[in-house]
Structures are given as structure tokens and as C-alpha cells.
Amino acid sequence: MTTVMYSTSKTTVEPGEMKKFQALSQNWWDRNGEFAALHALNDLRVPFIRDTLLTNSEKQQLGCPLHGLRILDIGCGGGLLSEPLGRLGAMVTGIDPLNDNIRTAEMHKSFDPVLQEQVQYAACSLEEMADEATGMFDAVVASEVVEHVGDVEMFIKYAAQVLKPGGSLFITTINKTFLSYILAIVTAEKILRIVPNGTHEWERFINPDDLEKLLVSSGFTVETINGMLYNPLFDSWSWINNAGVNYALHAVKNKIEEQSDFMSETGDRKDNDTYQSEFSVGSTVKL
Ligand SMILES: C[S@@+](CC[C@H](N)C(=O)[O-])C[C@H]1O[C@@H](n2cnc3c(N)ncnc32)[C@H](O)[C@@H]1O
């Protein structure tokens, strides 16, 4: 049996993508700025994550429905999604390879005492923290991130590594269709200019079938794929029956007995119950 350990000499981080976000790193909390659509997306993605996790949870605490759950928000940017998940009671770790994004996230968090205990941030990539955080999280979120990642297959394998068996992975992203080119790039970036020109590259988009294949080969079962539609006139999102442009996906990491093949690829993992310390990593992104 061959054991393959993923080494951090390879990275999921694309320097070109980091440059784009560097230029916007102060703007995350401008409700009417470049990230307006991400603010609005919270109306769909926060209930989607909350309700899916609650369906699988036995105990619920009134007012803090996600109490007791550890969530990793990969590519958290300025913390737009980490914060509401923390307010729902989850212990959230937000990571982003860009130092300046994490600085903005930390600064914004400092305005709300409730978040001090609930949310922590680290400037690092997923692969940098994966070994120290193996099997640590009940849920992993990558919202509007995989379309900016260099190696999606590697990204998903590391996401599997940091999840507990039976844990949930939530991804929102953009489909690779002609319609997504017209709406997400031509209309949003070049005509309406609600997103900075050049933010998205169509080649990086991924269709749900290809994403599902990568997930299954990393030991996940895909439970849900829902289409989402953004209406720029009303700055609002709705669920639709068509995943042709934007979609949200929920997958569950198979339990130990279901994933012996996957284990042989990712190598040894730590026992969840014996995991004590938080990971600590520094930023590695140089522009
Ligand atoms: C469109 S923003 C989404 C931010 C946040 N998830 C949200 O929805 O509010 C994409 C984020 O992914 C981060 N990112 C890009 N490549 C990444 C990678 N390989 N690993 C982790 N994060 C990455 C960027 O720095 C940026 O903050």
C-alpha cells in the first residue's frame, strides 16, 4: 500500500489571484463596494450552512444553534461569513493566505466583543495548517474561493484532511458554462462593473459534475447542489432550480469505515479526541 503525504512545497495559492485581492483588502466591509454581492450572499449561505448543520445535530442551544461546532472558513477574506457563523455560536477559524485580508478581518472583529471568543483568524493557506489541524473541524466552508485556487484537487484533499469523519464541506462557486461567462464576467465585470474587471477567469470555473468527481475521489459524498441567482438591481440572491451560473454544494466526508482507500492516499491522521493545541502558522504570501 503506497502512502502519499501532501507536502507544502506545492501550493493551492496562485500569486496572480492574490494580487487581485491585495488591491481590495481594505474594502471588505464597504457594504456598497466591490464585495456588495458577497454581503448579500449571506442571506442564502448563512441559513444554508446553519440549517444543514442543525439537521445533523442532536443538541441545539437556543440563540446559539451552532454552539459546540468547529468551523473552518477557508479564504475568509475580511470575515464576511466567519462573523455571522461565530454569532450563531460556532467556534470559527477563518484563514486566508493574504495578510492584509486577515488584518482587515481582525480589525472588524475587534468592534464586537461577542466575536472575541468565537472567531479566530490566521494568515495562511489550507495546506500550511492541514497537518496541525487534521480531523479537527465539524464543518469546512469555502465560499467563492475554489474559482481562485490553483489546484482544486489538492485543495479538496486538504479540506478532507482537516474535517472529522462525517463532517460537512460547504462550497459556493461558479459553474463553467457559456451563461456563466456572459453573466459573471461580461455583465458583472465589464457592463455593470459591480465586480472589478479581471476578478474572474472563466477557465478557473468548475462545473458541479467535475467538482463532485473530485470530491468523491477524496472520500466525500455529495448531498446537495443548489442553484443560486444574483439580482444586481435589488442586490439580492435567491435559490433557483438551475446551477448553470452560481451554485452551493454540501458534501459529507465519509466515515472511517467508508474511506479506507482515501486514508491510504492521505497518510496517517491524528485522533480527534487527542487533538489539543490550536495550529499556529505564519503567512507565506509574497507579492
Ligand atoms: C471572492 S473572495 C471570498 C471571500 C469570503 N469567502 C467571502 O465569501 O466573503 C476569495 C478569497 O479567497 C482567498 N483565496 C484565494 N486563493 C486561495 C487559496 N488557494 N486558499 C485559500 N484562500 C484563497 C482570497 O484571498 C480571497 O480572500
CSV table of C-alpha atoms and ligand atoms in Angstrom, one decimal:
chain,number,residue,atom,x,y,z
A,1,MET,CA,0.0,0.0,0.0
A,2,THR,CA,1.5,3.4,-1.0
A,3,THR,CA,1.2,6.3,1.3
A,4,VAL,CA,1.2,9.7,-0.2
A,5,MET,CA,1.8,12.7,2.2
A,6,TYR,CA,0.9,16.1,0.7
A,7,SER,CA,3.9,18.4,1.1
A,8,THR,CA,3.6,22.2,1.4
A,9,SER,CA,6.2,22.6,-1.4
A,10,LYS,CA,3.2,22.6,-3.7
A,11,THR,CA,0.6,25.2,-3.1
A,12,THR,CA,-3.0,25.9,-3.9
A,13,VAL,CA,-2.3,29.6,-3.9
A,14,GLU,CA,-1.9,31.5,-7.2
A,15,PRO,CA,0.2,34.7,-6.8
A,16,GLY,CA,-1.9,36.4,-9.6
A,17,GLU,CA,-5.1,35.8,-7.7
A,18,MET,CA,-3.5,37.2,-4.5
A,19,LYS,CA,-2.6,40.4,-6.3
A,20,LYS,CA,-6.2,41.0,-7.2
A,21,PHE,CA,-7.4,40.6,-3.6
A,22,GLN,CA,-4.4,42.6,-2.3
A,23,ALA,CA,-5.7,45.6,-4.1
A,24,LEU,CA,-9.1,45.2,-2.5
A,25,SER,CA,-8.0,44.2,1.0
A,26,GLN,CA,-9.3,47.3,2.7
A,27,ASN,CA,-12.7,47.2,1.1
A,28,TRP,CA,-14.3,44.1,2.5
A,29,TRP,CA,-16.7,45.9,4.8
A,30,ASP,CA,-17.9,48.5,2.4
A,31,ARG,CA,-21.5,47.3,2.0
A,32,ASN,CA,-21.8,49.1,-1.3
A,33,GLY,CA,-18.3,48.4,-2.7
A,34,GLU,CA,-16.7,45.6,-4.7
A,35,PHE,CA,-17.9,42.9,-2.2
A,36,ALA,CA,-21.5,44.0,-2.1
A,37,ALA,CA,-22.7,40.7,-3.7
A,38,LEU,CA,-20.8,38.7,-1.0
A,39,HIS,CA,-22.5,40.7,1.7
A,40,ALA,CA,-25.9,40.0,0.1
A,41,LEU,CA,-25.0,36.3,-0.3
A,42,ASN,CA,-25.0,35.9,3.4
A,43,ASP,CA,-28.8,35.9,3.2
A,44,LEU,CA,-28.6,32.5,1.4
A,45,ARG,CA,-25.3,30.9,2.6
A,46,VAL,CA,-25.6,31.5,6.3
A,47,PRO,CA,-29.1,29.8,6.6
A,48,PHE,CA,-27.9,27.1,4.2
A,49,ILE,CA,-24.9,26.2,6.4
A,50,ARG,CA,-26.8,26.6,9.7
A,51,ASP,CA,-29.9,24.6,8.7
A,52,THR,CA,-27.8,21.8,7.1
A,53,LEU,CA,-25.6,21.5,10.3
A,54,LEU,CA,-28.7,21.6,12.5
A,55,THR,CA,-30.3,18.8,10.6
A,56,ASN,CA,-27.4,16.6,11.6
A,57,SER,CA,-27.0,17.8,15.1
A,58,GLU,CA,-28.7,16.2,18.2
A,59,LYS,CA,-28.5,19.0,20.7
A,60,GLN,CA,-29.4,22.6,20.0
A,61,GLN,CA,-28.9,25.7,22.2
A,62,LEU,CA,-31.5,28.4,21.8
A,63,GLY,CA,-29.9,31.6,20.4
A,64,CYS,CA,-26.6,29.8,19.7
A,65,PRO,CA,-27.7,27.0,17.4
A,66,LEU,CA,-24.2,26.2,16.2
A,67,HIS,CA,-22.7,26.1,19.8
A,68,GLY,CA,-20.1,23.3,20.1
A,69,LEU,CA,-19.3,23.1,16.4
A,70,ARG,CA,-15.9,24.0,15.0
A,71,ILE,CA,-16.0,25.6,11.5
A,72,LEU,CA,-13.1,26.4,9.3
A,73,ASP,CA,-13.8,29.2,6.8
A,74,ILE,CA,-11.1,28.9,4.1
A,75,GLY,CA,-10.4,32.0,2.1
A,76,CYS,CA,-12.3,34.1,4.6
A,77,GLY,CA,-11.2,37.4,3.2
A,78,GLY,CA,-12.4,40.1,5.5
A,79,GLY,CA,-14.5,37.7,7.6
A,80,LEU,CA,-17.9,38.4,5.9
A,81,LEU,CA,-19.0,34.8,6.5
A,82,SER,CA,-16.9,34.0,9.6
A,83,GLU,CA,-18.6,36.6,11.7
A,84,PRO,CA,-22.2,35.6,11.3
A,85,LEU,CA,-21.2,31.9,11.8
A,86,GLY,CA,-19.5,32.9,15.0
A,87,ARG,CA,-22.6,34.9,16.2
A,88,LEU,CA,-24.6,31.6,15.7
A,89,GLY,CA,-22.4,30.1,18.4
A,90,ALA,CA,-19.8,28.2,16.3
A,91,MET,CA,-16.1,28.3,17.1
A,92,VAL,CA,-14.9,29.7,13.7
A,93,THR,CA,-11.4,29.7,12.4
A,94,GLY,CA,-11.0,31.9,9.3
A,95,ILE,CA,-7.9,31.5,7.2
A,96,ASP,CA,-6.7,33.4,4.2
A,97,PRO,CA,-3.3,33.4,2.5
A,98,LEU,CA,-3.3,37.2,2.3
A,99,ASN,CA,-2.0,39.0,5.4
A,100,ASP,CA,-3.9,42.2,4.6
A,101,ASN,CA,-7.2,40.4,4.4
A,102,ILE,CA,-6.6,38.9,7.8
A,103,ARG,CA,-5.7,42.3,9.2
A,104,THR,CA,-9.0,43.7,8.0
A,105,ALA,CA,-10.9,40.7,9.4
A,106,GLU,CA,-9.2,41.2,12.8
A,107,MET,CA,-9.9,44.9,12.9
A,108,HIS,CA,-13.6,44.4,12.1
A,109,LYS,CA,-13.9,41.6,14.6
A,110,SER,CA,-12.5,43.9,17.3
A,111,PHE,CA,-15.7,46.0,17.2
A,112,ASP,CA,-17.8,43.1,18.5
A,113,PRO,CA,-17.0,41.7,21.9
A,114,VAL,CA,-19.2,38.6,21.2
A,115,LEU,CA,-16.8,37.6,18.4
A,116,GLN,CA,-13.6,37.7,20.5
A,117,GLU,CA,-14.2,34.2,21.8
A,118,GLN,CA,-16.0,32.8,18.8
A,119,VAL,CA,-13.8,33.7,15.8
A,120,GLN,CA,-10.0,33.4,15.3
A,121,TYR,CA,-8.1,34.3,12.2
A,122,ALA,CA,-4.8,33.1,10.7
A,123,ALA,CA,-2.9,34.3,7.7
A,124,CYS,CA,-2.1,31.0,6.0
A,125,SER,CA,-3.2,28.7,3.3
A,126,LEU,CA,-5.1,25.5,3.9
A,127,GLU,CA,-2.1,23.3,3.1
A,128,GLU,CA,0.0,25.2,5.7
A,129,MET,CA,-2.3,24.4,8.6
A,130,ALA,CA,-3.6,21.0,7.5
A,131,ASP,CA,-1.1,18.8,9.4
A,132,GLU,CA,-1.7,20.6,12.7
A,133,ALA,CA,-5.5,20.6,12.2
A,134,THR,CA,-6.0,17.1,11.0
A,135,GLY,CA,-9.6,15.9,11.8
A,136,MET,CA,-10.3,19.0,13.8
A,137,PHE,CA,-13.3,20.6,12.2
A,138,ASP,CA,-17.0,19.6,12.2
A,139,ALA,CA,-17.5,21.7,9.1
A,140,VAL,CA,-15.4,23.4,6.4
A,141,VAL,CA,-16.6,26.3,4.3
A,142,ALA,CA,-15.0,27.5,1.1
A,143,SER,CA,-17.4,30.2,-0.2
A,144,GLU,CA,-16.5,31.9,-3.6
A,145,VAL,CA,-12.9,30.5,-3.2
A,146,VAL,CA,-12.4,27.5,-5.4
A,147,GLU,CA,-12.6,29.6,-8.6
A,148,HIS,CA,-9.5,31.4,-7.3
A,149,VAL,CA,-7.5,28.3,-6.3
A,150,GLY,CA,-4.5,27.0,-8.3
A,151,ASP,CA,-5.0,23.3,-7.7
A,152,VAL,CA,-8.6,22.4,-6.8
A,153,GLU,CA,-7.9,18.7,-6.4
A,154,MET,CA,-5.2,19.4,-3.8
A,155,PHE,CA,-7.4,21.9,-2.1
A,156,ILE,CA,-10.2,19.3,-1.6
A,157,LYS,CA,-7.8,16.7,-0.3
A,158,TYR,CA,-6.6,19.1,2.3
A,159,ALA,CA,-10.2,20.1,3.1
A,160,ALA,CA,-10.9,16.4,3.7
A,161,GLN,CA,-7.9,16.1,5.9
A,162,VAL,CA,-9.0,18.8,8.4
A,163,LEU,CA,-12.6,17.5,8.6
A,164,LYS,CA,-13.8,15.0,11.1
A,165,PRO,CA,-15.3,11.9,9.5
A,166,GLY,CA,-19.0,12.6,9.0
A,167,GLY,CA,-18.1,16.4,8.8
A,168,SER,CA,-19.6,18.8,6.3
A,169,LEU,CA,-18.0,20.6,3.4
A,170,PHE,CA,-19.8,23.7,2.0
A,171,ILE,CA,-18.7,25.2,-1.3
A,172,THR,CA,-20.2,28.0,-3.2
A,173,THR,CA,-18.8,28.7,-6.6
A,174,ILE,CA,-19.4,29.5,-10.3
A,175,ASN,CA,-20.3,26.9,-12.9
A,176,LYS,CA,-18.2,26.7,-16.2
A,177,THR,CA,-20.9,27.4,-18.7
A,178,PHE,CA,-21.5,29.9,-21.6
A,179,LEU,CA,-24.1,31.6,-19.4
A,180,SER,CA,-21.7,32.0,-16.5
A,181,TYR,CA,-19.2,33.7,-18.9
A,182,ILE,CA,-22.0,36.1,-20.0
A,183,LEU,CA,-23.3,36.8,-16.6
A,184,ALA,CA,-20.3,36.6,-14.2
A,185,ILE,CA,-17.7,38.1,-16.5
A,186,VAL,CA,-19.2,40.1,-19.3
A,187,THR,CA,-22.3,41.5,-17.4
A,188,ALA,CA,-20.9,41.7,-13.8
A,189,GLU,CA,-17.4,42.9,-14.6
A,190,LYS,CA,-17.5,44.7,-17.9
A,191,ILE,CA,-21.0,46.1,-18.3
A,192,LEU,CA,-22.4,46.7,-14.8
A,193,ARG,CA,-19.0,46.9,-13.1
A,194,ILE,CA,-20.3,45.5,-9.9
A,195,VAL,CA,-17.2,43.3,-9.6
A,196,PRO,CA,-13.7,44.7,-10.6
A,197,ASN,CA,-12.7,43.8,-14.1
A,198,GLY,CA,-10.5,40.7,-14.2
A,199,THR,CA,-11.7,39.3,-10.9
A,200,HIS,CA,-12.8,36.1,-12.5
A,201,GLU,CA,-11.2,33.9,-15.2
A,202,TRP,CA,-13.7,31.6,-16.9
A,203,GLU,CA,-11.0,28.8,-17.2
A,204,ARG,CA,-10.9,28.5,-13.4
A,205,PHE,CA,-14.7,27.9,-13.1
A,206,ILE,CA,-15.8,24.4,-12.4
A,207,ASN,CA,-19.0,22.6,-13.2
A,208,PRO,CA,-20.8,20.6,-10.5
A,209,ASP,CA,-20.1,17.2,-12.1
A,210,ASP,CA,-16.4,17.8,-12.2
A,211,LEU,CA,-16.4,19.1,-8.6
A,212,GLU,CA,-18.4,16.1,-7.5
A,213,LYS,CA,-15.9,13.7,-9.1
A,214,LEU,CA,-13.0,15.4,-7.3
A,215,LEU,CA,-15.0,15.2,-4.0
A,216,VAL,CA,-15.9,11.5,-4.4
A,217,SER,CA,-12.3,10.7,-5.1
A,218,SER,CA,-11.3,12.4,-1.9
A,219,GLY,CA,-13.7,10.5,0.3
A,220,PHE,CA,-16.8,12.7,0.2
A,221,THR,CA,-20.5,12.1,-0.6
A,222,VAL,CA,-22.2,15.0,-2.3
A,223,GLU,CA,-25.6,15.6,-0.6
A,224,THR,CA,-26.9,18.8,-2.2
A,225,ILE,CA,-26.2,21.1,-5.1
A,226,ASN,CA,-28.5,24.1,-5.3
A,227,GLY,CA,-28.5,26.8,-8.0
A,228,MET,CA,-28.3,30.5,-6.9
A,229,LEU,CA,-29.1,33.7,-8.8
A,230,TYR,CA,-27.9,37.2,-8.1
A,231,ASN,CA,-30.2,40.1,-9.0
A,232,PRO,CA,-28.0,43.2,-9.2
A,233,LEU,CA,-31.0,45.6,-9.4
A,234,PHE,CA,-32.1,44.5,-5.9
A,235,ASP,CA,-28.7,43.4,-4.7
A,236,SER,CA,-30.3,40.1,-3.6
A,237,TRP,CA,-29.8,36.4,-4.1
A,238,SER,CA,-32.4,33.7,-4.5
A,239,TRP,CA,-32.3,29.9,-4.8
A,240,ILE,CA,-33.2,28.6,-8.2
A,241,ASN,CA,-33.6,25.2,-9.8
A,242,ASN,CA,-30.7,25.8,-12.2
A,243,ALA,CA,-27.0,25.5,-11.2
A,244,GLY,CA,-25.9,27.0,-14.6
A,245,VAL,CA,-24.2,30.0,-13.1
A,246,ASN,CA,-23.8,30.1,-9.3
A,247,TYR,CA,-24.3,27.1,-7.0
A,248,ALA,CA,-23.9,26.0,-3.5
A,249,LEU,CA,-22.8,22.4,-2.7
A,250,HIS,CA,-22.9,20.4,0.5
A,251,ALA,CA,-20.8,17.2,0.8
A,252,VAL,CA,-20.2,14.9,3.7
A,253,LYS,CA,-16.8,13.3,4.5
A,254,ASN,CA,-17.4,9.6,4.6
A,255,LYS,CA,-17.0,7.9,8.0
A,256,ILE,CA,-13.8,5.9,8.7
A,257,GLU,CA,-15.1,2.5,7.6
A,258,GLU,CA,-16.2,4.0,4.2
A,259,GLN,CA,-12.9,5.6,3.4
A,260,SER,CA,-10.0,3.1,3.8
A,261,ASP,CA,-8.9,3.9,0.2
A,262,PHE,CA,-8.9,7.6,0.8
A,263,MET,CA,-6.8,7.1,4.0
A,264,SER,CA,-4.1,5.3,2.1
A,265,GLU,CA,-3.7,8.4,-0.1
A,266,THR,CA,-3.5,11.0,2.6
A,267,GLY,CA,-1.4,9.1,5.2
A,268,ASP,CA,-1.8,8.9,9.0
A,269,ARG,CA,-4.1,11.2,10.8
A,270,LYS,CA,-4.4,12.2,14.4
A,271,ASP,CA,-7.1,11.0,16.7
A,272,ASN,CA,-9.7,13.8,17.1
A,273,ASP,CA,-10.2,13.3,20.8
A,274,THR,CA,-6.5,13.7,21.5
A,275,TYR,CA,-6.1,16.8,19.5
A,276,GLN,CA,-5.4,19.6,22.0
A,277,SER,CA,-3.5,22.5,20.6
A,278,GLU,CA,-4.5,25.1,18.1
A,279,PHE,CA,-2.4,25.4,15.0
A,280,SER,CA,-0.1,28.3,14.6
A,281,VAL,CA,1.3,29.3,11.2
A,282,GLY,CA,2.6,32.4,9.6
A,283,SER,CA,1.8,34.0,6.3
A,284,THR,CA,3.8,32.9,3.3
A,285,VAL,CA,2.4,35.1,0.6
A,286,LYS,CA,4.9,37.4,-1.0
A,287,LEU,CA,3.7,39.7,-3.7
B,1,LIG,C1,-14.1,36.1,-3.5
B,1,LIG,S1,-13.2,36.1,-2.1
B,1,LIG,C2,-14.3,35.3,-1.0
B,1,LIG,C3,-14.1,35.7,0.5
B,1,LIG,C4,-15.0,35.1,1.5
B,1,LIG,N1,-15.0,33.6,1.4
B,1,LIG,C5,-16.4,35.6,1.3
B,1,LIG,O1,-17.2,34.9,0.6
B,1,LIG,O2,-16.8,36.6,1.8
B,1,LIG,C6,-11.9,34.8,-2.3
B,1,LIG,C7,-11.0,34.7,-1.2
B,1,LIG,O3,-10.2,33.5,-1.4
B,1,LIG,C8,-8.9,33.7,-1.0
B,1,LIG,N2,-8.1,32.7,-1.7
B,1,LIG,C9,-7.6,32.7,-2.9
B,1,LIG,N3,-6.9,31.6,-3.2
B,1,LIG,C10,-6.9,30.9,-2.1
B,1,LIG,C11,-6.3,29.7,-1.7
B,1,LIG,N4,-5.6,28.9,-2.5
B,1,LIG,N5,-6.5,29.2,-0.4
B,1,LIG,C12,-7.3,29.9,0.4
B,1,LIG,N6,-7.8,31.1,0.1
B,1,LIG,C13,-7.7,31.6,-1.1
B,1,LIG,C14,-8.6,35.2,-1.4
B,1,LIG,O4,-7.5,35.7,-0.7
B,1,LIG,C15,-10.0,35.8,-1.1
B,1,LIG,O5,-10.0,36.3,0.2
